Coordinates of N, CA and C in Angstrom, one line a residue:
M217 N 237.6 208.3 -86.2 CA 236.7 209.4 -86.0 C 236.8 209.9 -84.5
S218 N 236.8 211.1 -84.3 CA 236.9 211.7 -82.9 C 235.6 212.0 -82.4
T219 N 235.5 212.2 -81.1 CA 234.2 212.5 -80.5 C 233.7 213.9 -80.7
D220 N 234.6 214.8 -81.2 CA 234.1 216.2 -81.4 C 233.5 216.3 -82.8
E221 N 233.7 215.4 -83.7 CA 233.2 215.6 -85.0 C 231.8 215.0 -85.1
P222 N 230.9 215.7 -85.8 CA 229.5 215.2 -85.9 C 229.5 213.9 -86.8
T223 N 228.6 213.0 -86.5 CA 228.4 211.8 -87.2 C 227.6 212.1 -88.5
P224 N 227.8 211.4 -89.5 CA 227.0 211.6 -90.7 C 225.6 211.1 -90.4
Q225 N 224.6 211.8 -91.1 CA 223.2 211.5 -90.9 C 222.8 210.1 -91.2
G226 N 223.4 209.5 -92.1 CA 223.0 208.1 -92.6 C 223.6 207.0 -91.8
S227 N 224.5 207.2 -90.8 CA 225.2 206.1 -90.2 C 224.3 205.3 -89.2
G228 N 223.2 205.9 -88.6 CA 222.3 205.2 -87.8 C 222.7 205.2 -86.3
K229 N 223.9 205.6 -86.0 CA 224.3 205.7 -84.6 C 224.0 207.0 -84.0
S230 N 223.6 207.0 -82.7 CA 223.4 208.2 -82.0 C 224.7 208.8 -81.6
P231 N 224.8 210.1 -81.5 CA 226.1 210.7 -81.1 C 226.5 210.4 -79.7
E232 N 227.7 210.1 -79.5 CA 228.2 209.8 -78.2 C 228.4 211.0 -77.4
P233 N 228.1 211.0 -76.0 CA 228.2 212.2 -75.2 C 229.5 212.8 -75.2
S234 N 229.6 214.1 -75.3 CA 230.8 214.8 -75.3 C 231.2 215.1 -73.9
G235 N 232.2 215.9 -73.6 CA 232.8 216.2 -72.3 C 231.8 216.8 -71.3
V236 N 231.0 217.8 -71.7 CA 230.0 218.4 -70.8 C 228.9 217.4 -70.5
D237 N 228.4 216.7 -71.5 CA 227.4 215.7 -71.3 C 227.8 214.6 -70.4
L238 N 229.1 214.1 -70.6 CA 229.6 213.1 -69.7 C 229.7 213.5 -68.3
A239 N 230.0 214.8 -68.1 CA 230.1 215.4 -66.7 C 228.7 215.4 -66.1
R240 N 227.7 215.7 -66.9 CA 226.3 215.8 -66.4 C 225.9 214.4 -66.0
V241 N 226.1 213.4 -66.8 CA 225.8 212.0 -66.5 C 226.5 211.5 -65.3
A242 N 227.7 211.8 -65.2 CA 228.5 211.4 -64.0 C 228.0 212.1 -62.7
L243 N 227.7 213.4 -62.8 CA 227.1 214.1 -61.6 C 225.8 213.5 -61.2
R244 N 224.9 213.2 -62.2 CA 223.6 212.7 -61.9 C 223.7 211.3 -61.2
A245 N 224.6 210.5 -61.7 CA 224.9 209.2 -61.1 C 225.4 209.3 -59.6
A246 N 226.3 210.3 -59.4 CA 226.9 210.5 -58.1 C 225.8 210.9 -57.1
K247 N 224.9 211.8 -57.6 CA 223.8 212.3 -56.7 C 222.9 211.2 -56.3
E248 N 222.6 210.3 -57.3 CA 221.7 209.2 -57.0 C 222.3 208.3 -56.0
Q249 N 223.6 208.0 -56.1 CA 224.3 207.1 -55.2 C 224.4 207.8 -53.8
A250 N 224.6 209.1 -53.7 CA 224.6 209.8 -52.4 C 223.2 209.7 -51.7
R251 N 222.2 209.9 -52.5 CA 220.8 209.8 -52.0 C 220.6 208.4 -51.4
A252 N 221.0 207.4 -52.1 CA 220.7 206.1 -51.7 C 221.5 205.8 -50.4
R253 N 222.8 206.3 -50.3 CA 223.5 206.1 -49.1 C 222.9 206.8 -47.9
G254 N 222.4 208.1 -48.2 CA 221.8 208.9 -47.2 C 220.5 208.3 -46.6
A255 N 219.7 207.7 -47.6 CA 218.5 207.1 -47.1 C 218.8 205.9 -46.3
A256 N 219.8 205.1 -46.7 CA 220.1 203.9 -45.9 C 220.6 204.3 -44.5
A257 N 221.4 205.4 -44.4 CA 221.9 205.8 -43.1 C 220.7 206.3 -42.3
Q258 N 219.8 207.0 -42.9 CA 218.6 207.6 -42.2 C 217.8 206.4 -41.6
Q259 N 217.6 205.4 -42.4 CA 216.8 204.3 -41.9 C 217.5 203.6 -40.8
K260 N 218.8 203.5 -40.8 CA 219.5 202.8 -39.8 C 219.4 203.6 -38.5
K261 N 219.5 205.0 -38.6 CA 219.3 205.8 -37.4 C 217.9 205.7 -36.8
Q262 N 216.9 205.7 -37.7 CA 215.6 205.6 -37.2 C 215.3 204.2 -36.5
A263 N 215.9 203.2 -37.0 CA 215.8 201.9 -36.4 C 216.4 201.9 -35.0
R264 N 217.5 202.6 -34.9 CA 218.2 202.6 -33.6 C 217.4 203.5 -32.6
R265 N 216.7 204.5 -33.1 CA 216.0 205.4 -32.2 C 214.6 204.8 -31.8
G266 N 214.2 203.8 -32.5 CA 212.9 203.2 -32.1 C 211.7 203.6 -33.0
G267 N 211.9 203.4 -34.3 CA 210.7 203.6 -35.1 C 210.6 205.0 -35.7
G268 N 211.6 205.8 -35.6 CA 211.6 207.1 -36.3 C 211.0 208.2 -35.4
L269 N 210.7 208.0 -34.1 CA 210.2 209.0 -33.3 C 211.4 209.9 -32.9
R270 N 211.2 211.2 -33.1 CA 212.3 212.1 -32.8 C 211.7 213.3 -32.2
S271 N 212.5 214.0 -31.5 CA 212.2 215.2 -30.8 C 212.4 216.3 -31.8
G272 N 211.5 217.3 -31.8 CA 211.7 218.4 -32.7 C 210.5 219.3 -32.7
A273 N 210.4 220.2 -33.7 CA 209.4 221.2 -33.8 C 208.1 220.6 -34.2
R274 N 208.1 219.5 -34.9 CA 206.8 218.9 -35.4 C 206.2 218.0 -34.3
A275 N 204.8 217.9 -34.4 CA 204.1 217.1 -33.4 C 204.3 215.7 -33.7
D276 N 204.3 214.9 -32.6 CA 204.4 213.4 -32.8 C 203.5 212.8 -31.6
G277 N 203.5 211.5 -31.5 CA 202.6 210.9 -30.5 C 203.0 211.0 -29.1
R278 N 204.2 211.6 -28.9 CA 204.7 211.7 -27.5 C 204.4 213.1 -26.9
D279 N 203.8 214.0 -27.7 CA 203.5 215.3 -27.2 C 202.4 215.3 -26.2
P280 N 202.4 216.2 -25.3 CA 201.3 216.3 -24.3 C 200.0 216.8 -25.0
M281 N 198.9 216.3 -24.5 CA 197.6 216.7 -25.1 C 196.7 217.2 -24.0
A282 N 195.6 217.9 -24.5 CA 194.7 218.4 -23.6 C 193.9 217.3 -22.9
L283 N 193.5 217.6 -21.6 CA 192.8 216.5 -20.8 C 191.5 216.0 -21.5
G284 N 190.7 216.9 -22.1 CA 189.5 216.5 -22.8 C 189.8 215.6 -24.0
A285 N 190.9 215.9 -24.8 CA 191.3 215.1 -25.9 C 191.8 213.7 -25.4
A286 N 192.5 213.7 -24.3 CA 193.0 212.4 -23.8 C 191.8 211.6 -23.3
I287 N 190.8 212.1 -22.7 CA 189.7 211.4 -22.2 C 188.9 210.8 -23.4
N288 N 188.7 211.7 -24.4 CA 188.0 211.2 -25.6 C 188.7 210.1 -26.3
R289 N 190.0 210.2 -26.4 CA 190.8 209.1 -27.0 C 190.7 207.8 -26.2
L290 N 190.7 207.9 -24.9 CA 190.6 206.7 -24.0 C 189.2 206.1 -24.2
I291 N 188.1 206.9 -24.2 CA 186.8 206.4 -24.4 C 186.7 205.7 -25.7
N292 N 187.2 206.3 -26.8 CA 187.1 205.6 -28.1 C 187.9 204.4 -28.2
E293 N 189.1 204.4 -27.6 CA 190.0 203.2 -27.6 C 189.4 202.0 -26.8
R294 N 188.7 202.3 -25.7 CA 188.1 201.3 -24.9 C 186.7 200.9 -25.2
G295 N 186.1 201.6 -26.1 CA 184.7 201.3 -26.5 C 183.7 201.7 -25.5
W296 N 183.9 202.8 -24.8 CA 183.0 203.2 -23.7 C 182.1 204.3 -24.2
E297 N 181.8 204.4 -25.5 CA 181.0 205.5 -26.0 C 179.6 205.5 -25.4
T298 N 178.9 204.4 -25.4 CA 177.5 204.3 -24.9 C 177.4 204.6 -23.4
P299 N 178.3 203.9 -22.6 CA 178.2 204.2 -21.1 C 178.5 205.7 -20.8
A300 N 179.5 206.3 -21.6 CA 179.8 207.7 -21.3 C 178.6 208.6 -21.7
A301 N 178.0 208.2 -22.8 CA 176.8 209.0 -23.3 C 175.7 208.9 -22.3
V302 N 175.4 207.7 -21.8 CA 174.4 207.5 -20.8 C 174.7 208.3 -19.5
G303 N 176.0 208.3 -19.1 CA 176.4 209.1 -18.0 C 176.1 210.6 -18.2
G304 N 176.3 211.0 -19.4 CA 176.0 212.4 -19.7 C 174.5 212.7 -19.6
V305 N 173.7 211.7 -20.0 CA 172.2 211.9 -20.0 C 171.8 212.0 -18.5
M306 N 172.4 211.2 -17.6 CA 172.1 211.2 -16.2 C 172.4 212.6 -15.6
G307 N 173.5 213.2 -16.2 CA 173.8 214.5 -15.7 C 172.9 215.6 -16.2
R308 N 172.3 215.4 -17.4 CA 171.4 216.3 -18.0 C 169.9 215.9 -17.8
W309 N 169.6 215.1 -16.9 CA 168.3 214.5 -16.7 C 167.2 215.6 -16.6
P310 N 167.4 216.7 -15.9 CA 166.3 217.7 -15.8 C 166.1 218.4 -17.2
Q311 N 167.1 218.5 -18.0 CA 166.8 219.1 -19.3 C 166.1 218.1 -20.3
I312 N 166.3 216.8 -20.1 CA 165.7 215.8 -20.9 C 164.2 215.6 -20.6
V313 N 163.9 215.4 -19.3 CA 162.6 215.0 -18.9 C 161.8 216.2 -18.4
G314 N 162.4 217.3 -18.1 CA 161.7 218.5 -17.6 C 161.9 218.6 -16.1
E315 N 161.8 219.9 -15.6 CA 162.1 220.1 -14.2 C 161.2 219.4 -13.2
D316 N 159.9 219.4 -13.5 CA 158.9 218.8 -12.6 C 159.2 217.3 -12.4
L317 N 159.3 216.6 -13.5 CA 159.6 215.2 -13.4 C 160.9 214.9 -12.8
A318 N 161.9 215.7 -13.1 CA 163.3 215.5 -12.5 C 163.3 215.7 -11.0
K319 N 162.4 216.5 -10.5 CA 162.4 216.7 -9.0 C 161.9 215.4 -8.3
H320 N 161.1 214.6 -9.0 CA 160.5 213.5 -8.3 C 161.0 212.1 -8.8
C321 N 161.7 212.1 -9.9 CA 162.2 210.8 -10.5 C 163.7 211.0 -10.8
V322 N 164.5 210.0 -10.4 CA 166.0 210.1 -10.5 C 166.5 208.8 -11.2
P323 N 167.3 209.0 -12.2 CA 167.9 207.7 -12.8 C 168.9 207.1 -11.9
Q324 N 168.8 205.8 -11.7 CA 169.6 205.1 -10.8 C 170.8 204.4 -11.5
R325 N 170.5 203.6 -12.5 CA 171.6 202.9 -13.2 C 171.2 202.5 -14.6
Y326 N 172.2 202.1 -15.4 CA 171.9 201.7 -16.8 C 172.6 200.4 -17.0
D327 N 171.9 199.4 -17.5 CA 172.4 198.1 -17.8 C 172.7 198.1 -19.3
E328 N 174.0 198.1 -19.6 CA 174.5 198.2 -21.0 C 174.1 196.9 -21.8
D329 N 174.2 195.7 -21.1 CA 173.8 194.5 -21.9 C 172.4 194.4 -22.2
E330 N 171.5 194.8 -21.3 CA 170.1 194.7 -21.5 C 169.5 196.0 -22.1
R331 N 170.3 197.1 -22.1 CA 169.9 198.4 -22.6 C 168.7 198.9 -21.8
V332 N 168.8 198.8 -20.5 CA 167.6 199.2 -19.6 C 168.1 200.3 -18.7
L333 N 167.3 201.4 -18.6 CA 167.6 202.5 -17.7 C 166.6 202.3 -16.5
T334 N 167.1 202.3 -15.3 CA 166.3 202.1 -14.1 C 166.2 203.5 -13.5
V335 N 164.9 203.9 -13.1 CA 164.6 205.2 -12.6 C 163.8 204.9 -11.3
Q336 N 164.2 205.7 -10.2 CA 163.5 205.6 -8.9 C 162.7 206.9 -8.7
C337 N 161.4 206.7 -8.4 CA 160.5 207.9 -8.1 C 160.2 208.0 -6.7
D338 N 159.9 209.2 -6.2 CA 159.6 209.4 -4.8 C 158.2 209.1 -4.4
S339 N 157.3 208.9 -5.3 CA 155.9 208.5 -5.0 C 155.3 207.6 -6.0
T340 N 154.3 206.9 -5.7 CA 153.6 206.0 -6.7 C 153.0 206.8 -7.8
A341 N 152.5 208.0 -7.5 CA 151.8 208.8 -8.5 C 152.8 209.2 -9.6
W342 N 154.0 209.7 -9.1 CA 155.1 210.0 -10.1 C 155.6 208.8 -10.9
A343 N 155.6 207.7 -10.2 CA 156.1 206.4 -10.9 C 155.1 206.1 -12.0
T344 N 153.8 206.2 -11.7 CA 152.7 206.0 -12.7 C 152.9 207.0 -13.9
Q345 N 153.1 208.2 -13.5 CA 153.2 209.2 -14.6 C 154.4 208.9 -15.5
L346 N 155.5 208.5 -14.9 CA 156.7 208.2 -15.7 C 156.5 206.9 -16.5
R347 N 155.8 205.9 -16.0 CA 155.5 204.7 -16.8 C 154.6 205.1 -18.0
L348 N 153.7 206.1 -17.9 CA 152.9 206.5 -19.0 C 153.8 207.3 -20.1
L349 N 154.8 208.0 -19.6 CA 155.7 208.8 -20.5 C 156.9 207.9 -21.0
A350 N 157.0 206.7 -20.5 CA 158.2 205.9 -20.9 C 158.4 205.8 -22.4
P351 N 157.4 205.4 -23.2 CA 157.7 205.3 -24.6 C 158.3 206.6 -25.3
T352 N 157.7 207.7 -24.9 CA 158.1 209.0 -25.4 C 159.6 209.3 -24.9
L353 N 159.8 209.0 -23.7 CA 161.1 209.2 -23.1 C 162.2 208.3 -23.7
V354 N 161.8 207.0 -24.0 CA 162.8 206.1 -24.7 C 163.1 206.7 -26.1
A355 N 162.1 207.2 -26.8 CA 162.4 207.7 -28.1 C 163.3 209.0 -28.0
R356 N 163.1 209.8 -27.1 CA 163.9 211.0 -26.9 C 165.3 210.6 -26.5
L357 N 165.5 209.7 -25.6 CA 166.8 209.2 -25.3 C 167.6 208.6 -26.4
N358 N 166.9 207.8 -27.3 CA 167.5 207.2 -28.4 C 167.9 208.2 -29.5
E359 N 167.1 209.3 -29.6 CA 167.6 210.4 -30.4 C 168.9 211.0 -30.0
D360 N 169.0 211.2 -28.6 CA 170.2 211.8 -28.1 C 171.4 210.9 -28.1
L361 N 171.2 209.6 -27.8 CA 172.3 208.6 -27.6 C 172.6 207.8 -28.8
G362 N 171.7 207.7 -29.7 CA 171.8 206.8 -30.9 C 170.8 205.7 -30.8
Q363 N 170.3 205.3 -32.0 CA 169.2 204.4 -32.0 C 169.5 203.1 -31.3
G364 N 168.6 202.6 -30.4 CA 168.8 201.4 -29.7 C 169.6 201.4 -28.5
A365 N 170.0 202.6 -28.0 CA 170.8 202.7 -26.8 C 170.0 202.4 -25.6
V366 N 168.8 202.8 -25.6 CA 167.8 202.5 -24.5 C 166.7 201.7 -25.0
R367 N 166.4 200.5 -24.6 CA 165.3 199.7 -25.0 C 164.1 199.8 -24.1
L368 N 164.4 200.0 -22.8 CA 163.3 199.9 -21.8 C 163.7 200.8 -20.6
I369 N 162.7 201.4 -20.0 CA 162.8 202.1 -18.8 C 162.1 201.4 -17.7
K370 N 162.8 200.9 -16.7 CA 162.2 200.3 -15.5 C 162.0 201.4 -14.5
V371 N 160.7 201.5 -14.0 CA 160.3 202.5 -13.1 C 160.0 201.9 -11.7
F372 N 160.7 202.4 -10.7 CA 160.4 201.9 -9.3 C 159.8 203.0 -8.5
G373 N 158.8 202.7 -7.7 CA 158.2 203.7 -6.8 C 159.0 203.7 -5.5
P374 N 158.5 204.4 -4.5 CA 159.2 204.4 -3.3 C 159.3 203.1 -2.6
G375 N 160.3 202.9 -1.9 CA 160.5 201.6 -1.1 C 159.6 201.7 0.2
G376 N 159.4 200.5 0.7 CA 158.6 200.5 2.0 C 159.4 201.0 3.1
P377 N 158.8 201.1 4.3 CA 159.5 201.6 5.4 C 160.6 200.6 5.9
A378 N 161.6 201.1 6.5 CA 162.7 200.3 6.9 C 162.2 199.3 8.0
R379 N 162.7 198.1 7.9 CA 162.3 197.1 9.0 C 163.1 197.4 10.2
R380 N 162.3 197.4 11.3 CA 163.0 197.7 12.6 C 163.1 196.3 13.3
Y381 N 164.2 196.1 13.8 CA 164.4 194.9 14.6 C 164.5 195.3 16.0
G382 N 163.5 194.9 16.8 CA 163.5 195.2 18.2 C 163.9 194.0 19.1
S383 N 163.8 194.3 20.4 CA 164.3 193.3 21.3 C 163.3 192.1 21.4
L384 N 162.0 192.3 21.0 CA 161.0 191.3 21.1 C 160.8 190.5 19.8
R385 N 161.7 190.5 18.9 CA 161.6 189.8 17.7 C 162.3 188.5 17.8
A386 N 161.7 187.5 17.1 CA 162.3 186.2 17.1 C 163.4 186.2 16.0
P387 N 164.5 185.5 16.3 CA 165.6 185.4 15.3 C 165.1 184.8 14.0
G388 N 165.5 185.5 12.9 CA 165.1 185.0 11.6 C 163.7 185.5 11.1
S389 N 163.0 186.2 12.0 CA 161.7 186.7 11.7 C 161.8 187.8 10.6
T390 N 160.9 187.8 9.6 CA 160.9 188.9 8.6 C 159.8 189.9 8.8
G391 N 159.1 189.8 9.9 CA 158.1 190.8 10.2 C 156.8 190.1 10.4
P392 N 155.7 190.9 10.5 CA 154.4 190.4 10.8 C 153.8 189.4 9.7
G393 N 154.3 189.5 8.5 CA 153.7 188.7 7.4 C 154.3 187.2 7.5
D394 N 155.3 187.0 8.2 CA 155.9 185.6 8.1 C 155.1 184.6 8.9
T395 N 154.1 185.0 9.8 CA 153.3 184.0 10.5 C 152.1 183.6 9.8
Y396 N 151.7 184.4 8.7 CA 150.4 184.1 8.1 C 150.6 183.3 6.8
G397 N 151.7 182.7 6.6 CA 151.8 181.8 5.5 C 152.2 182.1 4.2

């Protein structure tokens, strides 16, 4: 029996591929082998280049980025979100607490471990006023920074006068209070 003749219906065998069908099967197999060889060659090239990074029209990790994006990436990578946010609060202090209070009370430092904001006031009256407003201010700061960022506000009044050391002082003396016990 030749391959050009149709098989009888009752023989149970499927027809063998003819010349055109054989060519299609051979072409499909050749294409698959070429793809496999090309993929292997591409992987080898990428391994030599260092992980597939290549120069071209598409963006990759080596492209320059805007300064703001680079700073945000650095802050996120290092885990500096809270200190950076608190620094922003210190810059916006007048908008947060109001102009009157900001003229007389200045944030000094933030302790990240204790979550304590330290504020210095220029008079005892303003320090008392800020102590009364502290719970409201903590709530406002936590809304802005995220819950639990500020646990406590320490308020300091003005410091005492500078100690003057004159020619008539004994070495090691701390002032007039050191003689009275």
